[in-house]
Coordinates of C-alpha atoms and ligand atoms in Angstrom, one line a residue:
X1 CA 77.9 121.0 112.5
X2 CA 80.9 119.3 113.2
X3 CA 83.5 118.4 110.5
X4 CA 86.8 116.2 109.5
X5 CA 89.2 117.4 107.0
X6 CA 91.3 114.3 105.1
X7 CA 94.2 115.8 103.3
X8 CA 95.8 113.3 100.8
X9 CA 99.4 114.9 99.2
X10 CA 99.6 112.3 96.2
X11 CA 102.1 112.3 93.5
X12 CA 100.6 114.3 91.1
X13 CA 98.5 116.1 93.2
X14 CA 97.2 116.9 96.8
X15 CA 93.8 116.8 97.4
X16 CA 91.1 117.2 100.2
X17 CA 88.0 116.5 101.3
X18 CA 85.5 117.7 103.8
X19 CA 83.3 115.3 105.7
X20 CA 80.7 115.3 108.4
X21 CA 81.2 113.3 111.5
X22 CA 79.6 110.4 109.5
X23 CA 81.8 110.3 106.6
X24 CA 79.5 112.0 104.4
X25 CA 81.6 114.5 101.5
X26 CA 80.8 117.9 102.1
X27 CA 83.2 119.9 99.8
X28 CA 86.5 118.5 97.8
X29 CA 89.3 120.4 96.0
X30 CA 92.1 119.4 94.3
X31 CA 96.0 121.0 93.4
X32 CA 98.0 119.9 91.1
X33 CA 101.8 119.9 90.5
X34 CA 104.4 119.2 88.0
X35 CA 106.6 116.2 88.4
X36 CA 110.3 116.8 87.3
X37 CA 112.1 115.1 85.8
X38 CA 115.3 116.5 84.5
X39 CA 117.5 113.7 83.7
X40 CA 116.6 109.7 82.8
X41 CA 115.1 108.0 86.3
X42 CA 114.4 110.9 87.9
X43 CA 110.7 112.5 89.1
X44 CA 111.1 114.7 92.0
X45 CA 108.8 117.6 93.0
X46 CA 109.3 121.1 94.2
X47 CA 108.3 120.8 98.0
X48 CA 107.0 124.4 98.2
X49 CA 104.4 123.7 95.1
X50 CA 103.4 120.9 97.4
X51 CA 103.1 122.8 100.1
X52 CA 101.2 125.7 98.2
X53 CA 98.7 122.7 97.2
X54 CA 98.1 121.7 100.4
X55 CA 97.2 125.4 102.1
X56 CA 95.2 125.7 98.7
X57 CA 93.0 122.6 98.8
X58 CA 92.2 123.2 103.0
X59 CA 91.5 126.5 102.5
X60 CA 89.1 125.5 99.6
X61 CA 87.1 123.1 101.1
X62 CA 86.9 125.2 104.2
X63 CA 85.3 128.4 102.0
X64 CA 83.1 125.7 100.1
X65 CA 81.6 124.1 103.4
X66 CA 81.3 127.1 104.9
X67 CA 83.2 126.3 108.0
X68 CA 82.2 128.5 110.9
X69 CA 84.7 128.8 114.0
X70 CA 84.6 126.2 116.8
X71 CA 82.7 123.7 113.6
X72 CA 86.6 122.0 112.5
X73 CA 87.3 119.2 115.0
X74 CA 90.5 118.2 112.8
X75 CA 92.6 118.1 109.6
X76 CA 94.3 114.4 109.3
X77 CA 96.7 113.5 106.5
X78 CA 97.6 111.0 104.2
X79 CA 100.7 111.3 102.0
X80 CA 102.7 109.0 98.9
X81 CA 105.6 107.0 100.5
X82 CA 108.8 106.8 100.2
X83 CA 109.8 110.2 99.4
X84 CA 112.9 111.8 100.8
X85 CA 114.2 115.7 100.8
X86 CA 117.1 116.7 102.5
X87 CA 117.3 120.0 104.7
X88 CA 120.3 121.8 105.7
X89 CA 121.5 123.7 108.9
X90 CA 118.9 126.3 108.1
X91 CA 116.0 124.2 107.8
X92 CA 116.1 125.2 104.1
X93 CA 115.2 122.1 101.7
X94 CA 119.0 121.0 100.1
X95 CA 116.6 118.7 97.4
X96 CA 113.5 118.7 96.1
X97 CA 111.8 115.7 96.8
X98 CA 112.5 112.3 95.5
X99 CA 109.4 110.8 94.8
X100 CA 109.1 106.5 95.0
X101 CA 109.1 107.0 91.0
X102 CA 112.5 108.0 90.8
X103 CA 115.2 105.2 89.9
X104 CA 118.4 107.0 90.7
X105 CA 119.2 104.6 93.1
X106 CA 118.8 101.4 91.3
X107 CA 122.8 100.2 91.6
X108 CA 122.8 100.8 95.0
X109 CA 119.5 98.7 96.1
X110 CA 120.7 95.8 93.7
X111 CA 123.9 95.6 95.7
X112 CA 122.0 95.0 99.0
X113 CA 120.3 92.7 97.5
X114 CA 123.4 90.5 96.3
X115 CA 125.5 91.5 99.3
X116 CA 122.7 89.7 101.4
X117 CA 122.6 93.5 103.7
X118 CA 119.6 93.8 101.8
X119 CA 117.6 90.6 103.2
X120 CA 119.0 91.5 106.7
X121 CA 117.7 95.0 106.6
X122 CA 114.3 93.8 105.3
X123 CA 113.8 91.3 108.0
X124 CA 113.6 93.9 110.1
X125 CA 112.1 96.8 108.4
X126 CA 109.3 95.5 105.9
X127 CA 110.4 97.8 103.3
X128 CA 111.4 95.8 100.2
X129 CA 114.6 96.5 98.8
X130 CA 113.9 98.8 95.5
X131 CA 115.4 102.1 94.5
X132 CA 111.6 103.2 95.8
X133 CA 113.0 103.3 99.2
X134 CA 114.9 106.1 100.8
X135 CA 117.3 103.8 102.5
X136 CA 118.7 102.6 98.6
X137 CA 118.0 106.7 98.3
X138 CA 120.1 107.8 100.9
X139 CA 123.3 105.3 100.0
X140 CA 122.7 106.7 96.5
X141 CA 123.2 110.4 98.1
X142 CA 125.8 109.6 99.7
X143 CA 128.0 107.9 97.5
X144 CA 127.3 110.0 94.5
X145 CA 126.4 113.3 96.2
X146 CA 128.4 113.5 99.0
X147 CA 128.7 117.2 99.2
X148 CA 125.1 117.4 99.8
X149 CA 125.2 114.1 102.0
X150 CA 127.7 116.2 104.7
X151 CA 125.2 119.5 104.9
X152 CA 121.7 117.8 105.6
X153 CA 121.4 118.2 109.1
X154 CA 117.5 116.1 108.8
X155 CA 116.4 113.5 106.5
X156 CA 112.7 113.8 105.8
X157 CA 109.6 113.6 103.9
X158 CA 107.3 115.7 102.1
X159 CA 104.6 114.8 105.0
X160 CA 107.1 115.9 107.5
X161 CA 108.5 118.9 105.5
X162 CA 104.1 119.8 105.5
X163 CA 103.9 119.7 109.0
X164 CA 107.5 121.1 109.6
X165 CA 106.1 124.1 108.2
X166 CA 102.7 124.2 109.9
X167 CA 104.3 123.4 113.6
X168 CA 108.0 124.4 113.4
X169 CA 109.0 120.6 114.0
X170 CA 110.1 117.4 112.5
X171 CA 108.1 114.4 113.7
X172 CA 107.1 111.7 111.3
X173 CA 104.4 109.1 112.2
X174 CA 105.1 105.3 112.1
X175 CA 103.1 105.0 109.1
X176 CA 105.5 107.2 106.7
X177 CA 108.4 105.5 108.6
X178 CA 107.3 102.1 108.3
X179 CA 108.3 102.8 104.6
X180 CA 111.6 104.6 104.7
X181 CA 113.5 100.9 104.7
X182 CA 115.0 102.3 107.7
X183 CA 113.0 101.6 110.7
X184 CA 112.3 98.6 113.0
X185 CA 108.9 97.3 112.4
X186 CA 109.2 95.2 115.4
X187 CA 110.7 97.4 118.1
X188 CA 109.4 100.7 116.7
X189 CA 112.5 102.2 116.5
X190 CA 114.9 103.6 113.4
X191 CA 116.8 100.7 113.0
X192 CA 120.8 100.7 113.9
X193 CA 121.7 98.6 111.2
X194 CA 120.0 100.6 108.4
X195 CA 121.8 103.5 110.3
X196 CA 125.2 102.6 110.5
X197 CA 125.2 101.3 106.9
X198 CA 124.5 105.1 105.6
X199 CA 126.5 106.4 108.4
X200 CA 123.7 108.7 109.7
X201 CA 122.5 108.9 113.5
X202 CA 118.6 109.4 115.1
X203 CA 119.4 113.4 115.0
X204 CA 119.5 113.7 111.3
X205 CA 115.8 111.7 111.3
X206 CA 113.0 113.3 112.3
X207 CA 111.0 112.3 115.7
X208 CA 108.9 109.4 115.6
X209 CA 105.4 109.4 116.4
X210 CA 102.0 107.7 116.4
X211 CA 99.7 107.8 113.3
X212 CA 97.1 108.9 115.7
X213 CA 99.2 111.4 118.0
X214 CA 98.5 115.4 117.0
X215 CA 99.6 118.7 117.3
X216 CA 97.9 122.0 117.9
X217 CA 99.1 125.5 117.2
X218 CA 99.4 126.0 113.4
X219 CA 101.9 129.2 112.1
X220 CA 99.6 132.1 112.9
X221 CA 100.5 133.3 108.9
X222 CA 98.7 130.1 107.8
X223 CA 96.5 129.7 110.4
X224 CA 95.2 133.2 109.4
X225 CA 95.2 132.6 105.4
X226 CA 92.7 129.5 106.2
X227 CA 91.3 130.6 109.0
X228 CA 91.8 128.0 111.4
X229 CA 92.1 128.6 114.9
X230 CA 95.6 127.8 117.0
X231 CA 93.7 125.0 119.1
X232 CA 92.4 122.7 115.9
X233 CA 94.5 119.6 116.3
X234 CA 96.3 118.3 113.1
X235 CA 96.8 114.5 113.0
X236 CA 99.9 112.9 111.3
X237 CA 97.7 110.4 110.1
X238 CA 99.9 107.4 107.8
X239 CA 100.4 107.0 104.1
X240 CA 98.4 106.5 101.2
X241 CA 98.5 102.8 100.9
X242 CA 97.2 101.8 104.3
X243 CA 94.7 104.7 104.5
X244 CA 93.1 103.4 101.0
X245 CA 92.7 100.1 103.0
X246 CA 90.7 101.8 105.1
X247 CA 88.7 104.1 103.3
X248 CA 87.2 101.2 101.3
X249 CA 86.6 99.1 104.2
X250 CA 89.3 96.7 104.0
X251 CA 90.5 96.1 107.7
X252 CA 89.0 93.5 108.8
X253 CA 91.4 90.3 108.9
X254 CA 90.8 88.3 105.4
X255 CA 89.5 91.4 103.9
X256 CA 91.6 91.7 101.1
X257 CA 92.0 95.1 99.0
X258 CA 92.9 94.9 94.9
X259 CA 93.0 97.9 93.4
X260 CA 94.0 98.1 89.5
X261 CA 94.5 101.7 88.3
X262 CA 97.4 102.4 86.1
X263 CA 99.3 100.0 88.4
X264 CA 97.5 97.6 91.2
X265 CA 98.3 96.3 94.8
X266 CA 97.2 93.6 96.9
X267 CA 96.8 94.3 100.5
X268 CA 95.7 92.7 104.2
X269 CA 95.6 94.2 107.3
X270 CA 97.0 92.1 110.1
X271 CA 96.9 93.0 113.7
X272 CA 100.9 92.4 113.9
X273 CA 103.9 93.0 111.6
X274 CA 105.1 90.4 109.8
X275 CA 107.5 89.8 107.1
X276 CA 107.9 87.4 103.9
X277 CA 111.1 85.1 104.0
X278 CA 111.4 85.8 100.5
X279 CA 111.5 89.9 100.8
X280 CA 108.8 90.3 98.2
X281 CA 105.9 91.6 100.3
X282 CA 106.1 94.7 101.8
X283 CA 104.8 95.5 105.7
X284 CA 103.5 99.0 106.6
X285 CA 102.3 100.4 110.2
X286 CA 98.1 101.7 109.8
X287 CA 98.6 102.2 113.8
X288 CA 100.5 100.3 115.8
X289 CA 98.7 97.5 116.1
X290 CA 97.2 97.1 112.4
X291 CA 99.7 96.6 109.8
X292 CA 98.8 96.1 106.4
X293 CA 101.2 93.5 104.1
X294 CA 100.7 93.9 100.8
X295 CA 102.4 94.1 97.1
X296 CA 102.4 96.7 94.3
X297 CA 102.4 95.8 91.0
X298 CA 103.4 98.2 88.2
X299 CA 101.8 96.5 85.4
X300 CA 97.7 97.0 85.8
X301 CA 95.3 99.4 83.9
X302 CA 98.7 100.9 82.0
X303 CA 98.8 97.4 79.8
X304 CA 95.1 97.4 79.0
X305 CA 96.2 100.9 78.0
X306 CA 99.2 99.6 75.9
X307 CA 96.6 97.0 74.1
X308 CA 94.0 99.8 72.9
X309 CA 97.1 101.7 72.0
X310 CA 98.9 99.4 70.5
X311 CA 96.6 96.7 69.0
X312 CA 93.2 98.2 68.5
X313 CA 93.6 101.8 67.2
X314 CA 90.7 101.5 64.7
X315 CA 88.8 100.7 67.6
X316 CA 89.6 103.3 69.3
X317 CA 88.7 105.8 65.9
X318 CA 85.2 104.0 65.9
X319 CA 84.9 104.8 69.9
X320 CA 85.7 108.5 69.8
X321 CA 83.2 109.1 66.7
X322 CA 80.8 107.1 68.9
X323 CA 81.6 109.1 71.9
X324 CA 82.0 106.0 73.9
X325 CA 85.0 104.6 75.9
X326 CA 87.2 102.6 73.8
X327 CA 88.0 100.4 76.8
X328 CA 84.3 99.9 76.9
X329 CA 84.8 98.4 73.3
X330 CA 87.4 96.4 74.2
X331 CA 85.7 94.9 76.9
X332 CA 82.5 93.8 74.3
X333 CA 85.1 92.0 72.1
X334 CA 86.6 90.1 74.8
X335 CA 83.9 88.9 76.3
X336 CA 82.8 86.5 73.3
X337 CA 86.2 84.8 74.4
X338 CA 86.0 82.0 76.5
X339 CA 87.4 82.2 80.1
X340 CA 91.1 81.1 79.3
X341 CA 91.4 83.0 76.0
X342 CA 91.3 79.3 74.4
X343 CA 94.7 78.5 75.8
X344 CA 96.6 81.7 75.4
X345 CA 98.6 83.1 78.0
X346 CA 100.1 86.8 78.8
X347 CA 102.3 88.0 80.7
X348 CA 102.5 91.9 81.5
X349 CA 105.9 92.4 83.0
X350 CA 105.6 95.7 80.1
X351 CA 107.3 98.0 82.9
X352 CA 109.4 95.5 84.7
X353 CA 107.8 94.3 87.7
X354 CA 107.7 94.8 91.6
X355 CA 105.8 92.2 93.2
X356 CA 105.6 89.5 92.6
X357 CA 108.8 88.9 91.2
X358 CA 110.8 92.1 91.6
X359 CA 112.8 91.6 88.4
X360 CA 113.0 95.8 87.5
X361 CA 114.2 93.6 83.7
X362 CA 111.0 91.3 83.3
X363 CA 109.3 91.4 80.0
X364 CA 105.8 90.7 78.5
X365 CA 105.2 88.3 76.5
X366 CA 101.8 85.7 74.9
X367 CA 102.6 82.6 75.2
X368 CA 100.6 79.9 73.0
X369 CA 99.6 81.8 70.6
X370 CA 97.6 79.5 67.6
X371 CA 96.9 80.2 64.2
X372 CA 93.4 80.3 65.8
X373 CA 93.9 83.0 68.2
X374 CA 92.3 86.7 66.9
X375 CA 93.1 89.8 68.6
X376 CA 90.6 89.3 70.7
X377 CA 91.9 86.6 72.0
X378 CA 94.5 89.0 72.9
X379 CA 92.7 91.7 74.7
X380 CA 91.0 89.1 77.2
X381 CA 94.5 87.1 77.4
X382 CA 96.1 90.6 78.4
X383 CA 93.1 91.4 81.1
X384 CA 93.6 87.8 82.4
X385 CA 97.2 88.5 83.1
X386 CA 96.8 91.0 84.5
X387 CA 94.7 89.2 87.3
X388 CA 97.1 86.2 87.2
X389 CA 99.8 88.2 88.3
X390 CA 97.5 89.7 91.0
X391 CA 96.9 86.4 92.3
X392 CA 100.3 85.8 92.4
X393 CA 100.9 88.2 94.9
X394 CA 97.9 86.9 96.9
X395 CA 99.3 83.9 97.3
X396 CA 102.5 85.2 98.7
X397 CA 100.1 87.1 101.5
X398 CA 98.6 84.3 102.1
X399 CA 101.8 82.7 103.2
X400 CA 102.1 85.0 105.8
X401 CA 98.9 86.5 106.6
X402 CA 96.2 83.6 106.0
X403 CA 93.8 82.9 103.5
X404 CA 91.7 85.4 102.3
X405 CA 87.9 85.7 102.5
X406 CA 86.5 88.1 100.6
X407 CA 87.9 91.0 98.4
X408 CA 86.9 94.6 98.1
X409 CA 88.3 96.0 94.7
X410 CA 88.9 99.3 93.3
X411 CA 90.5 101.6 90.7
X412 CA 89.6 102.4 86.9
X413 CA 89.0 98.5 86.3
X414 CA 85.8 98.6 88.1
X415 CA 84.4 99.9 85.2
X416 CA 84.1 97.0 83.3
X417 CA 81.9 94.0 84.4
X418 CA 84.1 91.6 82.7
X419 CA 87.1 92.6 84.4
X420 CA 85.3 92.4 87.9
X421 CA 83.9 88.9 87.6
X422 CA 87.5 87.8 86.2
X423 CA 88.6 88.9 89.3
X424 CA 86.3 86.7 91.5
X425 CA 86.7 83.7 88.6
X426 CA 90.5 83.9 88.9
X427 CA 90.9 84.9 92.6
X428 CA 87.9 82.2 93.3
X429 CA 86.8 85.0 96.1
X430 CA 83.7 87.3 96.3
X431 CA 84.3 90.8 94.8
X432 CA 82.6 93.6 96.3
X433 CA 83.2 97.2 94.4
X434 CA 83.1 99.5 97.3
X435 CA 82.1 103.4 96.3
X436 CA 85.3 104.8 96.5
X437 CA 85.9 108.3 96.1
X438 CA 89.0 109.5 97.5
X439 CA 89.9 106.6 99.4
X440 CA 93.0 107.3 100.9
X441 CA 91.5 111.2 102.2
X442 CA 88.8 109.0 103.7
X443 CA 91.0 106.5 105.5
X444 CA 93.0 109.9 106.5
X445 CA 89.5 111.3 108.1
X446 CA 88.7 108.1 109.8
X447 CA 91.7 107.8 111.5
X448 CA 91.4 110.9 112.7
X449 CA 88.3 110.8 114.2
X450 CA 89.3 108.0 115.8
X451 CA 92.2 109.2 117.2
X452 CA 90.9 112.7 118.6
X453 CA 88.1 110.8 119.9
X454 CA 84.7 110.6 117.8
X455 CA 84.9 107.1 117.2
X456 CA 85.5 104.3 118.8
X457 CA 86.7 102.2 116.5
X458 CA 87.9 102.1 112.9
X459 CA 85.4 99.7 112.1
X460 CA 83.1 102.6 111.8
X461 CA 84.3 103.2 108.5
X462 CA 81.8 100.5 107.4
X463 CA 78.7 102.7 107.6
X464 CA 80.3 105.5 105.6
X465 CA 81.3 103.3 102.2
X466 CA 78.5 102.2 100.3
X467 CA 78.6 99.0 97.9
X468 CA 78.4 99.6 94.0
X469 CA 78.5 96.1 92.7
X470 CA 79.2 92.3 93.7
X471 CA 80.2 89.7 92.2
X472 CA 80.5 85.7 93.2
X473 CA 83.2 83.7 91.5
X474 CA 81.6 81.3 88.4
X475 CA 82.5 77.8 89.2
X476 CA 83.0 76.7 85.4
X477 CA 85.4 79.8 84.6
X478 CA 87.2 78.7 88.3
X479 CA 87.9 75.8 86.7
X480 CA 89.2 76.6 83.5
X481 CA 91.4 79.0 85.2
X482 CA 92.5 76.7 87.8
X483 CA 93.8 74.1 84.7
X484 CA 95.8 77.4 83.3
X485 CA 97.5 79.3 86.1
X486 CA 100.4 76.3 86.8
X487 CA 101.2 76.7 83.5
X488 CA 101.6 80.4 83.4
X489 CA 103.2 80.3 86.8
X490 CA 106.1 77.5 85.5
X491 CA 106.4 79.4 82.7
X492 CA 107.2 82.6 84.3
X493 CA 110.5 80.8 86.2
X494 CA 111.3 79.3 82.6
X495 CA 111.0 82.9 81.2
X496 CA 112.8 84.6 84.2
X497 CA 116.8 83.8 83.5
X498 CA 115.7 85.7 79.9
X499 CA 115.1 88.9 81.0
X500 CA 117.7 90.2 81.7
X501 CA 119.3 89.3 78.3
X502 CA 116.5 90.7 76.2
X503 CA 116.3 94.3 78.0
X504 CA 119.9 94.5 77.8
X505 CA 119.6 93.6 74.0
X506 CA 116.9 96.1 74.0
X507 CA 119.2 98.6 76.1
X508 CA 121.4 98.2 73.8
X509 CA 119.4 98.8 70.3
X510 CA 116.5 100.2 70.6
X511 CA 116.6 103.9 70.9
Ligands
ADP1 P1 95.0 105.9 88.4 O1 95.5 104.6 89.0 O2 96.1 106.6 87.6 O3 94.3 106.8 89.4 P2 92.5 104.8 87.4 O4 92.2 104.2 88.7 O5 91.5 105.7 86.8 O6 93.9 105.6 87.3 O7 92.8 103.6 86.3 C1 93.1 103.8 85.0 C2 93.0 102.5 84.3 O8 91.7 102.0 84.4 C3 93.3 102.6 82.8 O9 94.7 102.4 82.5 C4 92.5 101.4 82.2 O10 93.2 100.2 82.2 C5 91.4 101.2 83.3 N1 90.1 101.7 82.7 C6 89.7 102.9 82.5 N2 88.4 102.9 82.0 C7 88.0 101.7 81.9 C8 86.9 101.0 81.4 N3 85.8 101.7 80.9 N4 86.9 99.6 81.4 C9 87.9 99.0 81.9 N5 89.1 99.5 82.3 C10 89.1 100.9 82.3

């Protein structure tokens, strides 16, 4: 037998998965770590736990598929962005890592963003400008840290740090760098301006390299422990993000991927990098020569969460005496509301937002509300919100990247039927629920066969994910919804000058 290991290092924890040559799951395992976070803003993670998981979930699915020698054609990676440790003279880790949850940084990405450095910087690199990014990271470092600033001798991520310790050498892949908010999307290169503004040169970054390029002669120690042979080539592989894209089939141009977990994203693969005049969409490398353009959204499955928790704890008694899913409650009692919710209108900005409006002080709010409306009203007025928002997005891509054509949607909102054809109603798009398990380790496997050779293209993905459920937009709810999105998009601008002066009020009070 022949085999593929995708290794995905996640923010809460790393997993793997074993495949055959055809994409078929062979073994899994999954490590978990803990996610710091000492003071307000921060989550960071202990690098070495991380890499414990990692040597921990290869060598598990390794002993569960009953590898034999010469039967491992490859190990190919997939990691979170955005994160950022700093390692000293020795090589030692100065940080843990800063994860793209931590908010340290916040002051110093909103003054690129009114010094106008920020657009510049963007328009090059197809990072957004957010605290996410460890360019806002970095100038955070540096001007609040500067003792630690002067002794980091590289400027890495936890993907690099991984291989850093497998190889002996610091090379990060396009993908991963694509995201730092400092490198040139265009040319390829870390960009000079991103440089000179945190007064760091090319050394102190680690070597760039292809998503698809590997490396061969793992740490004999490790190489031992998991019994992989010195010649096994490791690919870099790319991050999380674009690897989900392709491990539920979404690559083909106007295939567009929605996933709503806890938060959500929107995301197209184009065959060239482009960028949004506006800085709201973000542009990451898949290889070099398929990009995906996307936005995340922090408000998805975590407000539906919010409503059970909030609005409908009786409910949610009733469910667990019934043993069944209160969400799955929820969804019976919105669906005998008419699409529209009967003219009632929600907006979830219960975290802030990033895309589509990147306004970290946006807040939620129902707008409409009648003496008529019920809570039900509410729970299908909060899913439809959700969506709207979604779409939102959407139509920023489509600025840049063309009009969709179909969608393929994933995350804990496929569960419910009502949520899915809401998606196709609003969206006015087919929906196809691709079976996703481990997405992002099976984008991580694809590209790796493709890059060492086993495939020929990564269009071959589409025989290894199945289809669990379609749906075709209804033309009647289409229409309702087409009569109610203007109104919630106008009132979003009318809302958005208020933000800021109820979170400060809310700063202020509310403990
Ligand atoms: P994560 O993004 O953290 O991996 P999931 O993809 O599992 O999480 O998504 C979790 C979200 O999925 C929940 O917050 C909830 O909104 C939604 N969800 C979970 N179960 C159901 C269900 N039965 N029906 C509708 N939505 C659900």
């Amino acid at each position: 037998m022949e085999y593929m290991i995708g290794v995905d290092i996640g923010t809460t924890s790393t997993k793997s998965v074993l495949y055959d040559m055809k994409g078929k799951v062979i073994a899994h395992a999954n490590s978990g770590y803990q996610l710091y976070q000492d003071v307000p803003d921060m989550a960071e993670e202990d690098p070495e736990d991380i890499f414990d998981a990692v040597i921990e979930v290869l060598g598990q699915v390794i002993r569960k598929g009953k590898v034999q020698k010469g039967e491992l054609k490859g190990v190919s990676f997939s990691s979170a962005m955005h994160s950022l440790i700093l390692m000293d003279q020795d090589d030692q880790p100065l940080t843990r890592a800063i994860t793209w949850a931590d908010n340290r940084a916040a002051k110093y990405s909103e003054e690129l963003k009114a010094n106008g450095i920020g657009a510049e910087i963007y328009a090059k690199t197809g990072t957004p400008i957010h605290p996410m990014a460890p360019l806002s990271k970095i100038l955070w470092i540096k001007n609040e840290k500067p003792d630690l600033f002067k002794k980091t001798k590289k400027f890495i991520d936890l993907k690099t740090y991984i291989f850093f310790r497998l190889f002996g050498t610091y090379k990060m892949e396009y993908s991963i760098a694509s995201a730092t908010g400092m490198f040139n999307i265009f040319k390829l290169k870390w960009e000079p301006q991103a440089l000179d503004l945190l007064g760091i040169t090319t050394d102190q970054l680690p070597e760039l390299v292809e998503p698809t390029d590997t490396i061969t002669g793992i740490n004999s120690n490790y190489g031992k422990v998991l019994g992989i042979t010195k010649d096994v080539p490791f690919v870099f592989g790319a991050s999380d993000g674009v690897l989900s894209n392709l491990g539920v089939n979404a690559i083909d141009p106007g295939v567009v991927a929605v996933t709503i977990g806890t938060s959500g994203a929107v995301r197209v693969v184009v065959d060239k990098p482009v960028v949004d005049p506006n800085g709201r969409l973000f542009c990451y490398a898949l290889t070099k020569d398929k990009w995906v353009v996307g936005g995340p959204v922090n408000n998805g499955g975590i407000v539906f969460r919010w409503v059970k928790d909030q609005l409908f704890a009786p409910e949610k008694i009733t469910a667990e005496q019934m043993q069944v899913s209160t969400y799955d409650i929820l969804t019976q009692i919105a669906e005998k509301i008419p699409a529209g919710s009967d003219g009632l209108l929600f907006h979830p900005y219960l975290g802030g937002e990033r895309a589509p409006i990147w306004d970290a002080y946006a807040r939620g709010s129902f707008f409409g509300l009648t003496r008529k409306h019920t809570r039900a009203h509410m729970v299908r007025a909060a899913l439809e919100g959700i969506v709207y928002n979604l779409y939102i997005v959407m139509l920023t891509i489509e600025g840049v990247a063309g009009k969709p054509k179909s969608i393929q949607a994933t995350g804990g909102f496929a569960r419910s039927a009502l949520w899915r054809q809401m998606l196709a109603d609003i969206f006015e798009q087919d929906v196809t629920i691709p079976e996703s398990f481990e997405s992002s380790c099976l984008g991580a496997a694809v590209l790796g066969m493709y890059a060492l050779g086993y495939i020929d293209d990564l269009s071959a993905v589409k025989d290894m994910v199945g289809v669990t459920d379609v749906h075709k937009p209804n033309e009647e709810n289409f229409q309702v919804y087409r009569e109610l999105l203007p109104i919630w998009i106008r009132l979003s601008r009318v809302l958005e000058p208020e933000y800021k002066s109820i979170a400060e009020f809310q700063k202020k009070h509310v403990k």
